[in-house]
Amino acid sequence: MDSPGLHSVHVPDSDIGMHFGSLLDNQEGSDVVFDVSGERFHAHKLVLAARSPIFHSLFFDGLDGERNEIVVTDMAPKAMLHYIYRDTLVEDDMLVTSYVPESCVSDMLVAKLLAAADKYCLERLRLLCEAHLCREISVNSVASTLALADRYHAMELKDSCLKFAAENLAAVMRSSGFEHLKDNSPSLQSELLTTIAGCEEEYKKSRSDWGQLSDGEDSSGRRIRPRTDTDTNY
Amino acid sequence: MDSPGLHSVHVPDSDIGMHFGSLLDNQEGSDVVFDVSGERFHAHKLVLAARSPIFHSLFFDGLDGERNEIVVTDMAPKAMLHYIYRDTLVEDDMLVTSYVPESCVSDMLVAKLLAAADKYCLERLRLLCEAHLCREISVNSVASTLALADRYHAMELKDSCLKFAAENLAAVMRSSGFEHLKDNSPSLQSELLTTIAGCEEEYKKSRSDWGQLSDGEDSSGRRIRPRTDTDTNY
């Protein structure tokens, strides 16, 4: 056997995202335009169709093959195109810059990107957005993030929000986001109750497994975690 | 802090290569054809141009924008397109199946792929081919691989071949591939001599560093490594 140092060749990481990213930057050969209130972003039907089954139907299944302009509202086409061509999420600082504090999660760029992922079936983008929003969950934002996750079928994020809210119920119920949830989403409230019931069962099971050290205290089985927005790095 | 199990979302690996691979398989929207002795492979100018500066010049710099057929000989367009769209080398078994033993390295599929990488400036493909050929270096193949590496500007592979041949000189000189090298490539012979001289210098230095345990033996400073083709898994 030969030593790896002498007789081996180092192969760099994939550069396909960088190559298609250049195509997006240069706009060469572009044949479709996204129009957002007059701002225009040039793209390529072929790339959009390769990456999204919805664009594929739009351009290749004869439904709308000649269409060369797509008008979008309340989405983030620039960040969506970044993902489609580069296969990465826009940088974290871009995502955070757009953030407006106090329960306005739906105003964040990443929320618009999640809407785009849902609309155009960009499954990996959906999970990238879910992972980002999941890291930002706090007592003040969780109700708003839960509503967003429910709306755009972000099931892993929704599950995390429900668990977080169940574990920090008293604090979450005092947040302004929860007021909105209470008024607008009775179905999410009942899902939260189901989650709490599940947590109680689990807690009771673990308490009986470990032996009952004290009686009559904390009968709800909830663990209160007083995490606030100041915990996260906005 | 919350436990990662509860409040995190798993994001799968990049799928962009798979998406463009489907485009290649389905041939949808293809606008250019590779012709190899009558066998035809459909592709997309946009993808080729994004991945190769040579195809970019061909299609976008006005030299030959209307061209829709590319005739190739002695290359492996199917395996090249696999790389261009999927960003991976074709499976190892495909590369090895095409192998003809006894110094016929230039008949291997990976050699044709290296030729394509050189012609179309596919730098990462070149390194993938170099890495593959580097793993296959043996006493019987090294002369042929060295000539190939020199021809297609595979500098890391060439360097590894020269070092391997210098370290196993006597055995390599008895191989049939070396006969061919002797007759056809005087410049590579002198590069081999330079490498041997370099190895001797290095050996002498290490011998003086470690102290001279015996005199008069192995004055060439070469380490003989009797590796043959049977060592590798053809």
Short mmCIF file of C-alpha atoms in Angstrom, two decimals:
data_model
loop_
_atom_site.label_atom_id
_atom_site.label_comp_id
_atom_site.label_asym_id
_atom_site.label_seq_id
_atom_site.Cartn_x
_atom_site.Cartn_y
_atom_site.Cartn_z
CA MET A 1 0.00 0.00 0.00
CA ASP A 2 1.12 3.53 -0.74
CA SER A 3 0.87 6.44 1.63
CA PRO A 4 -2.22 8.58 0.92
CA GLY A 5 -0.09 11.74 0.82
CA LEU A 6 1.99 10.63 -2.16
CA HIS A 7 -0.56 8.82 -4.29
CA SER A 8 -3.93 10.41 -3.84
CA VAL A 9 -5.72 13.34 -5.49
CA HIS A 10 -7.91 15.75 -3.54
CA VAL A 11 -11.28 16.42 -5.20
CA PRO A 12 -13.01 19.67 -4.17
CA ASP A 13 -16.66 19.88 -3.11
CA SER A 14 -19.53 20.15 -5.58
CA ASP A 15 -19.60 23.44 -7.50
CA ILE A 16 -22.82 22.92 -9.43
CA GLY A 17 -24.73 25.45 -7.28
CA MET A 18 -22.05 28.07 -7.94
CA HIS A 19 -22.25 27.39 -11.68
CA PHE A 20 -26.03 27.82 -11.85
CA GLY A 21 -25.74 30.81 -9.51
CA SER A 22 -23.55 32.54 -12.12
CA LEU A 23 -26.23 31.88 -14.71
CA LEU A 24 -28.74 33.64 -12.45
CA ASP A 25 -26.40 36.58 -11.81
CA ASN A 26 -25.56 37.05 -15.51
CA GLN A 27 -29.13 36.52 -16.73
CA GLU A 28 -27.75 34.92 -19.90
CA GLY A 29 -30.31 32.99 -21.89
CA SER A 30 -33.09 33.95 -19.46
CA ASP A 31 -36.59 33.43 -20.83
CA VAL A 32 -38.92 34.29 -17.96
CA VAL A 33 -39.34 37.28 -15.63
CA PHE A 34 -40.75 37.53 -12.07
CA ASP A 35 -42.56 40.81 -11.53
CA VAL A 36 -43.00 42.00 -7.92
CA SER A 37 -44.75 45.38 -7.92
CA GLY A 38 -42.67 46.53 -10.88
CA GLU A 39 -39.34 45.08 -9.67
CA ARG A 40 -38.26 42.43 -12.20
CA PHE A 41 -36.11 39.29 -11.71
CA HIS A 42 -34.90 37.32 -14.75
CA ALA A 43 -34.78 33.52 -14.69
CA HIS A 44 -34.72 30.39 -16.88
CA LYS A 45 -37.74 28.13 -17.43
CA LEU A 46 -35.47 25.09 -17.71
CA VAL A 47 -33.92 25.61 -14.28
CA LEU A 48 -37.26 26.44 -12.62
CA ALA A 49 -38.83 23.32 -14.18
CA ALA A 50 -35.94 21.09 -13.08
CA ARG A 51 -36.30 22.26 -9.49
CA SER A 52 -40.06 22.61 -8.98
CA PRO A 53 -42.87 20.30 -10.16
CA ILE A 54 -45.20 23.32 -10.23
CA PHE A 55 -42.97 25.26 -12.62
CA HIS A 56 -42.51 22.02 -14.55
CA SER A 57 -46.26 21.75 -15.11
CA LEU A 58 -46.46 25.44 -15.94
CA PHE A 59 -43.79 25.34 -18.64
CA PHE A 60 -43.63 21.74 -19.92
CA ASP A 61 -47.08 20.20 -19.54
CA GLY A 62 -48.65 22.42 -22.16
CA LEU A 63 -50.66 24.42 -19.64
CA ASP A 64 -48.84 27.67 -20.11
CA GLY A 65 -45.70 26.95 -22.16
CA GLU A 66 -45.59 30.37 -23.80
CA ARG A 67 -45.85 32.28 -20.54
CA ASN A 68 -42.81 34.47 -19.96
CA GLU A 69 -43.89 36.65 -17.05
CA ILE A 70 -44.88 35.58 -13.55
CA VAL A 71 -46.46 38.16 -11.26
CA VAL A 72 -45.95 37.43 -7.56
CA THR A 73 -47.14 39.18 -4.43
CA ASP A 74 -46.18 38.63 -0.80
CA MET A 75 -43.30 36.32 -1.69
CA ALA A 76 -39.54 36.65 -1.86
CA PRO A 77 -38.65 35.83 -5.50
CA LYS A 78 -35.03 36.96 -5.19
CA ALA A 79 -34.37 34.69 -2.21
CA MET A 80 -36.40 31.90 -3.84
CA LEU A 81 -34.32 32.13 -7.04
CA HIS A 82 -31.15 32.12 -4.92
CA TYR A 83 -32.26 28.77 -3.49
CA ILE A 84 -33.44 27.31 -6.82
CA TYR A 85 -30.13 28.05 -8.57
CA ARG A 86 -27.63 27.77 -5.70
CA ASP A 87 -29.37 25.15 -3.55
CA THR A 88 -28.62 27.16 -0.40
CA LEU A 89 -30.62 29.48 1.83
CA VAL A 90 -29.70 33.18 1.57
CA GLU A 91 -27.25 34.17 4.29
CA ASP A 92 -28.54 34.30 7.84
CA ASP A 93 -27.86 38.03 8.16
CA MET A 94 -30.20 38.73 5.22
CA LEU A 95 -32.90 36.63 6.86
CA VAL A 96 -32.51 38.35 10.22
CA THR A 97 -32.23 41.92 8.87
CA SER A 98 -35.83 41.72 7.70
CA TYR A 99 -37.07 40.76 11.15
CA VAL A 100 -39.59 42.97 12.93
CA PRO A 101 -39.78 42.07 16.63
CA GLU A 102 -42.86 41.24 18.71
CA SER A 103 -44.79 38.47 17.04
CA CYS A 104 -44.45 39.66 13.45
CA VAL A 105 -42.90 36.39 12.33
CA SER A 106 -45.03 36.42 9.19
CA ASP A 107 -43.30 39.65 8.10
CA MET A 108 -39.87 37.97 8.06
CA LEU A 109 -38.16 37.19 4.75
CA VAL A 110 -37.92 33.54 5.76
CA ALA A 111 -41.72 33.42 6.19
CA LYS A 112 -42.19 34.69 2.62
CA LEU A 113 -39.65 32.13 1.47
CA LEU A 114 -41.63 29.41 3.26
CA ALA A 115 -44.75 30.62 1.42
CA ALA A 116 -42.85 30.32 -1.89
CA ALA A 117 -41.56 26.84 -0.96
CA ASP A 118 -45.14 25.76 -0.22
CA LYS A 119 -46.55 27.26 -3.41
CA TYR A 120 -43.91 25.80 -5.74
CA CYS A 121 -43.30 22.48 -3.88
CA LEU A 122 -39.63 23.23 -3.09
CA GLU A 123 -39.39 20.58 -0.38
CA ARG A 124 -35.79 21.10 0.68
CA LEU A 125 -36.32 24.87 0.83
CA ARG A 126 -39.35 24.27 3.04
CA LEU A 127 -37.15 22.29 5.46
CA LEU A 128 -34.37 24.92 5.36
CA CYS A 129 -36.95 27.56 6.32
CA GLU A 130 -38.40 25.29 9.02
CA ALA A 131 -34.93 24.70 10.48
CA HIS A 132 -34.23 28.46 10.53
CA LEU A 133 -37.56 29.36 12.15
CA CYS A 134 -37.20 26.48 14.60
CA ARG A 135 -33.95 27.96 15.92
CA GLU A 136 -35.77 31.29 16.50
CA ILE A 137 -38.70 29.91 18.52
CA SER A 138 -39.26 31.91 21.72
CA VAL A 139 -42.08 32.54 24.18
CA ASN A 140 -43.06 35.69 22.29
CA SER A 141 -42.81 34.27 18.76
CA VAL A 142 -44.08 30.73 19.14
CA ALA A 143 -47.80 31.43 18.62
CA SER A 144 -47.13 33.38 15.44
CA THR A 145 -44.65 30.74 14.15
CA LEU A 146 -47.21 28.01 14.91
CA ALA A 147 -49.85 29.77 12.78
CA LEU A 148 -47.31 30.22 9.97
CA ALA A 149 -46.19 26.57 10.10
CA ASP A 150 -49.82 25.45 9.98
CA ARG A 151 -50.62 27.70 7.01
CA TYR A 152 -47.67 26.55 4.88
CA HIS A 153 -47.68 22.85 5.82
CA ALA A 154 -44.38 22.98 7.70
CA MET A 155 -45.12 19.91 9.77
CA GLU A 156 -41.82 19.52 11.63
CA LEU A 157 -41.84 23.19 12.62
CA LYS A 158 -45.48 22.94 13.70
CA ASP A 159 -44.67 19.93 15.86
CA SER A 160 -41.77 21.80 17.52
CA CYS A 161 -43.96 24.87 18.15
CA LEU A 162 -46.68 22.77 19.75
CA LYS A 163 -44.17 21.03 22.02
CA PHE A 164 -42.45 24.31 22.95
CA ALA A 165 -45.80 25.97 23.72
CA ALA A 166 -46.92 22.97 25.80
CA GLU A 167 -43.70 23.08 27.83
CA ASN A 168 -43.90 26.85 28.42
CA LEU A 169 -47.68 27.26 28.50
CA ALA A 170 -48.18 29.92 31.19
CA ALA A 171 -45.57 32.29 29.67
CA VAL A 172 -46.75 31.69 26.10
CA MET A 173 -50.39 32.43 27.10
CA ARG A 174 -49.31 35.87 28.33
CA SER A 175 -47.71 36.74 24.94
CA SER A 176 -49.53 38.99 22.47
CA GLY A 177 -49.11 36.38 19.73
CA PHE A 178 -51.23 33.97 21.72
CA GLU A 179 -54.10 36.50 21.88
CA HIS A 180 -54.20 36.49 18.09
CA LEU A 181 -54.07 32.69 17.97
CA LYS A 182 -56.95 32.46 20.44
CA ASP A 183 -59.12 34.75 18.32
CA ASN A 184 -58.27 33.23 14.92
CA SER A 185 -57.26 29.59 15.24
CA PRO A 186 -59.54 27.44 17.38
CA SER A 187 -58.22 24.31 15.63
CA LEU A 188 -54.61 25.12 16.66
CA GLN A 189 -55.80 25.64 20.25
CA SER A 190 -57.27 22.16 20.31
CA GLU A 191 -54.07 20.72 18.78
CA LEU A 192 -52.17 22.46 21.60
CA LEU A 193 -54.45 20.84 24.17
CA THR A 194 -53.81 17.43 22.59
CA THR A 195 -50.05 18.06 22.77
CA ILE A 196 -50.28 19.06 26.45
CA ALA A 197 -52.28 15.91 27.20
CA GLY A 198 -49.58 13.86 25.43
CA CYS A 199 -46.82 15.60 27.43
CA GLU A 200 -48.70 14.85 30.67
CA GLU A 201 -48.93 11.17 29.80
CA GLU A 202 -45.24 11.08 29.03
CA TYR A 203 -44.37 12.95 32.21
CA LYS A 204 -46.49 10.65 34.34
CA LYS A 205 -44.85 7.61 32.76
CA SER A 206 -41.33 8.91 33.40
CA ARG A 207 -42.31 9.85 36.99
CA SER A 208 -43.55 6.32 37.68
CA ASP A 209 -40.43 4.88 36.08
CA TRP A 210 -38.11 6.87 38.33
CA GLY A 211 -40.19 6.51 41.48
CA GLN A 212 -42.40 9.14 43.08
CA LEU A 213 -40.22 11.37 45.29
CA SER A 214 -42.91 13.86 46.35
CA ASP A 215 -46.69 14.03 46.26
CA GLY A 216 -49.21 16.74 45.41
CA GLU A 217 -46.76 19.13 43.77
CA ASP A 218 -46.74 20.17 40.13
CA SER A 219 -49.66 17.92 39.27
CA SER A 220 -49.92 19.43 35.81
CA GLY A 221 -46.77 17.66 34.71
CA ARG A 222 -45.59 20.73 32.75
CA ARG A 223 -41.99 21.96 32.79
CA ILE A 224 -41.94 25.75 32.73
CA ARG A 225 -39.11 27.17 30.63
CA PRO A 226 -39.14 30.97 30.91
CA ARG A 227 -37.32 31.56 27.61
CA THR A 228 -37.88 35.03 26.10
CA ASP A 229 -36.88 36.82 22.92
CA THR A 230 -33.81 38.18 24.69
CA ASP A 231 -32.41 34.64 24.71
CA THR A 232 -32.00 34.66 20.93
CA ASN A 233 -29.56 36.75 18.98
CA TYR A 234 -31.62 39.25 17.03
CA MET B 1 -31.81 25.85 26.14
CA ASP B 2 -34.02 23.20 24.57
CA SER B 3 -32.94 19.69 23.74
CA PRO B 4 -31.99 19.36 20.05
CA GLY B 5 -34.25 16.32 19.67
CA LEU B 6 -37.42 18.26 20.42
CA HIS B 7 -36.78 21.59 18.72
CA SER B 8 -34.71 21.07 15.61
CA VAL B 9 -35.52 20.23 11.99
CA HIS B 10 -33.41 17.87 9.93
CA VAL B 11 -32.56 19.23 6.46
CA PRO B 12 -31.62 16.61 3.84
CA ASP B 13 -28.54 16.89 1.60
CA SER B 14 -28.50 18.87 -1.63
CA ASP B 15 -30.75 17.41 -4.34
CA ILE B 16 -29.88 19.81 -7.18
CA GLY B 17 -27.81 17.16 -9.02
CA MET B 18 -30.75 14.74 -8.88
CA HIS B 19 -33.08 17.43 -10.23
CA PHE B 20 -30.86 18.24 -13.23
CA GLY B 21 -30.22 14.51 -13.70
CA SER B 22 -33.98 14.03 -14.23
CA LEU B 23 -33.88 16.75 -16.87
CA LEU B 24 -31.14 14.79 -18.67
CA ASP B 25 -33.04 11.50 -18.38
CA ASN B 26 -36.33 12.99 -19.63
CA GLN B 27 -34.71 15.09 -22.38
CA GLU B 28 -37.41 17.71 -21.87
CA GLY B 29 -36.63 21.05 -23.46
CA SER B 30 -33.38 19.72 -24.94
CA ASP B 31 -31.93 21.87 -27.71
CA VAL B 32 -28.61 20.21 -28.60
CA VAL B 33 -27.53 16.69 -29.57
CA PHE B 34 -24.20 14.88 -29.18
CA ASP B 35 -23.54 12.51 -32.06
CA VAL B 36 -21.04 9.68 -31.52
CA SER B 37 -20.87 7.54 -34.65
CA GLY B 38 -24.61 7.73 -35.08
CA GLU B 39 -25.53 7.26 -31.39
CA ARG B 40 -27.27 10.43 -30.21
CA PHE B 41 -27.43 12.02 -26.73
CA HIS B 42 -29.81 14.91 -26.07
CA ALA B 43 -28.79 17.83 -23.84
CA HIS B 44 -29.50 21.48 -22.97
CA LYS B 45 -27.31 24.38 -24.07
CA LEU B 46 -28.13 26.29 -20.89
CA VAL B 47 -26.85 23.51 -18.61
CA LEU B 48 -23.74 22.87 -20.72
CA ALA B 49 -22.94 26.60 -20.76
CA ALA B 50 -23.42 26.93 -16.99
CA ARG B 51 -20.96 24.09 -16.36
CA SER B 52 -18.26 24.58 -19.01
CA PRO B 53 -16.61 27.81 -20.20
CA ILE B 54 -16.00 26.15 -23.57
CA PHE B 55 -19.69 25.36 -24.10
CA HIS B 56 -20.46 28.85 -22.78
CA SER B 57 -18.31 30.41 -25.54
CA LEU B 58 -19.81 28.06 -28.10
CA PHE B 59 -23.43 28.91 -27.32
CA PHE B 60 -23.43 32.38 -25.73
CA ASP B 61 -20.50 34.33 -27.15
CA GLY B 62 -21.96 34.52 -30.62
CA LEU B 63 -19.44 32.11 -32.12
CA ASP B 64 -21.86 29.33 -32.84
CA GLY B 65 -25.12 30.17 -31.06
CA GLU B 66 -27.35 28.41 -33.59
CA ARG B 67 -25.40 25.15 -33.50
CA ASN B 68 -27.56 22.28 -32.32
CA GLU B 69 -25.42 19.23 -33.05
CA ILE B 70 -22.00 18.36 -31.65
CA VAL B 71 -20.07 15.50 -33.24
CA VAL B 72 -17.59 13.82 -30.89
CA THR B 73 -15.11 11.00 -31.37
CA ASP B 74 -13.03 9.13 -28.80
CA MET B 75 -14.85 10.66 -25.86
CA ALA B 76 -17.51 9.48 -23.45
CA PRO B 77 -20.42 11.92 -23.92
CA LYS B 78 -22.88 9.86 -21.86
CA ALA B 79 -20.55 9.78 -18.84
CA MET B 80 -19.61 13.43 -19.41
CA LEU B 81 -23.29 14.48 -19.43
CA HIS B 82 -23.84 12.40 -16.28
CA TYR B 83 -21.18 14.53 -14.58
CA ILE B 84 -22.37 17.85 -16.03
CA TYR B 85 -25.95 17.34 -14.85
CA ARG B 86 -25.47 15.25 -11.69
CA ASP B 87 -22.09 16.57 -10.52
CA THR B 88 -20.91 13.03 -9.76
CA LEU B 89 -18.70 10.51 -11.54
CA VAL B 90 -20.53 7.53 -13.06
CA GLU B 91 -20.50 4.55 -10.73
CA ASP B 92 -17.18 2.82 -10.17
CA ASP B 93 -18.44 -0.46 -11.68
CA MET B 94 -19.20 1.32 -14.97
CA LEU B 95 -15.67 2.76 -15.00
CA VAL B 96 -14.04 -0.58 -14.27
CA THR B 97 -16.22 -2.70 -16.62
CA SER B 98 -14.66 -0.91 -19.56
CA TYR B 99 -11.13 -1.75 -18.41
CA VAL B 100 -8.87 -3.80 -20.67
CA PRO B 101 -5.87 -5.16 -18.74
CA GLU B 102 -2.16 -4.85 -19.60
CA SER B 103 -1.33 -1.20 -20.06
CA CYS B 104 -4.43 -0.22 -22.02
CA VAL B 105 -5.28 2.59 -19.59
CA SER B 106 -6.11 4.92 -22.48
CA ASP B 107 -8.91 2.52 -23.53
CA MET B 108 -10.67 2.92 -20.18
CA LEU B 109 -13.90 4.93 -19.95
CA VAL B 110 -12.32 7.15 -17.30
CA ALA B 111 -9.52 8.04 -19.75
CA LYS B 112 -12.07 9.19 -22.32
CA LEU B 113 -13.82 11.14 -19.57
CA LEU B 114 -10.50 12.79 -18.69
CA ALA B 115 -10.12 13.77 -22.36
CA ALA B 116 -13.60 15.33 -22.27
CA ALA B 117 -12.80 17.16 -19.00
CA ASP B 118 -9.65 18.58 -20.61
CA LYS B 119 -11.40 19.60 -23.83
CA TYR B 120 -14.36 21.32 -22.13
CA CYS B 121 -12.52 22.67 -19.04
CA LEU B 122 -14.54 20.65 -16.53
CA GLU B 123 -12.05 21.11 -13.71
CA ARG B 124 -13.78 19.12 -11.00
CA LEU B 125 -14.41 16.25 -13.42
CA ARG B 126 -10.70 16.29 -14.28
CA LEU B 127 -9.86 15.87 -10.58
CA LEU B 128 -12.48 13.12 -10.13
CA CYS B 129 -10.85 11.22 -13.03
CA GLU B 130 -7.38 11.87 -11.63
CA ALA B 131 -8.42 10.55 -8.22
CA HIS B 132 -9.91 7.41 -9.81
CA LEU B 133 -6.85 6.70 -11.99
CA CYS B 134 -4.54 7.46 -9.07
CA ARG B 135 -6.16 4.68 -7.03
CA GLU B 136 -5.52 2.25 -9.94
CA ILE B 137 -1.77 2.97 -10.36
CA SER B 138 0.26 -0.25 -10.50
CA VAL B 139 3.65 -1.35 -11.79
CA ASN B 140 2.04 -2.47 -15.06
CA SER B 141 -0.21 0.56 -15.61
CA VAL B 142 1.91 3.46 -14.38
CA ALA B 143 3.73 4.25 -17.64
CA SER B 144 0.51 4.32 -19.61
CA THR B 145 -1.24 6.43 -16.93
CA LEU B 146 1.71 8.82 -16.89
CA ALA B 147 1.44 9.39 -20.66
CA LEU B 148 -2.32 9.93 -20.30
CA ALA B 149 -1.91 12.39 -17.41
CA ASP B 150 0.66 14.34 -19.42
CA ARG B 151 -1.55 14.47 -22.51
CA TYR B 152 -4.64 15.75 -20.69
CA HIS B 153 -2.92 18.11 -18.23
CA ALA B 154 -3.77 16.03 -15.15
CA MET B 155 -0.95 17.47 -13.06
CA GLU B 156 -1.68 15.82 -9.71
CA LEU B 157 -2.01 12.41 -11.35
CA LYS B 158 1.19 13.00 -13.33
CA ASP B 159 3.04 13.88 -10.15
CA SER B 160 1.78 10.71 -8.43
CA CYS B 161 2.79 8.55 -11.44
CA LEU B 162 6.30 10.02 -11.50
CA LYS B 163 6.75 9.41 -7.77
CA PHE B 164 5.38 5.86 -7.99
CA ALA B 165 7.63 5.03 -10.98
CA ALA B 166 10.67 6.50 -9.20
CA GLU B 167 9.95 4.41 -6.11
CA ASN B 168 9.44 1.19 -8.10
CA LEU B 169 11.82 1.85 -10.98
CA ALA B 170 13.27 -1.61 -11.68
CA ALA B 171 9.86 -3.31 -11.78
CA VAL B 172 8.29 -0.50 -13.82
CA MET B 173 11.11 -0.65 -16.39
CA ARG B 174 10.29 -4.33 -17.03
CA SER B 175 6.60 -3.51 -17.81
CA SER B 176 5.43 -3.38 -21.43
CA GLY B 177 3.96 0.09 -20.87
CA PHE B 178 7.43 1.42 -20.17
CA GLU B 179 8.69 0.16 -23.56
CA HIS B 180 6.07 2.32 -25.23
CA LEU B 181 6.99 5.32 -23.07
CA LYS B 182 10.68 4.87 -23.95
CA ASP B 183 9.92 4.90 -27.67
CA ASN B 184 7.42 7.76 -27.66
CA SER B 185 8.01 10.16 -24.78
CA PRO B 186 11.64 11.26 -24.27
CA SER B 187 10.42 14.31 -22.33
CA LEU B 188 8.59 12.11 -19.79
CA GLN B 189 11.75 9.99 -19.39
CA SER B 190 13.74 13.05 -18.46
CA GLU B 191 10.99 14.16 -16.06
CA LEU B 192 11.23 10.71 -14.47
CA LEU B 193 14.99 11.13 -14.08
CA THR B 194 14.44 14.51 -12.39
CA THR B 195 11.93 12.90 -10.00
CA ILE B 196 14.40 10.08 -9.16
CA ALA B 197 17.13 12.66 -8.50
CA GLY B 198 14.71 14.52 -6.19
CA CYS B 199 13.83 11.29 -4.35
CA GLU B 200 17.54 10.51 -3.88
CA GLU B 201 18.16 13.94 -2.37
CA GLU B 202 15.22 13.47 -0.02
CA TYR B 203 16.36 9.96 0.92
CA LYS B 204 19.92 11.11 1.61
CA LYS B 205 18.58 13.92 3.80
CA SER B 206 16.38 11.56 5.82
CA ARG B 207 19.26 9.06 6.11
CA SER B 208 21.58 11.71 7.55
CA ASP B 209 18.77 12.84 9.89
CA TRP B 210 18.26 9.33 11.27
CA GLY B 211 21.93 8.33 11.36
CA GLN B 212 23.65 5.97 8.95
CA LEU B 213 23.09 2.40 10.15
CA SER B 214 24.79 0.56 7.26
CA ASP B 215 27.12 1.50 4.41
CA GLY B 216 27.29 0.56 0.75
CA GLU B 217 23.80 -1.01 0.52
CA ASP B 218 20.98 0.36 -1.60
CA SER B 219 23.01 3.36 -2.70
CA SER B 220 20.31 4.36 -5.17
CA GLY B 221 18.08 5.52 -2.34
CA ARG B 222 15.07 3.91 -4.01
CA ARG B 223 12.46 1.94 -2.15
CA ILE B 224 11.35 -1.02 -4.25
CA ARG B 225 7.61 -1.64 -3.98
CA PRO B 226 6.73 -4.76 -5.98
CA ARG B 227 3.08 -3.83 -6.48
CA THR B 228 1.42 -5.47 -9.51
CA ASP B 229 -1.98 -5.30 -11.16
CA THR B 230 -3.12 -8.27 -9.10
CA ASP B 231 -3.04 -6.00 -6.03
CA THR B 232 -5.95 -3.98 -7.36
CA ASN B 233 -9.53 -5.15 -7.59
CA TYR B 234 -10.23 -5.46 -11.31
#
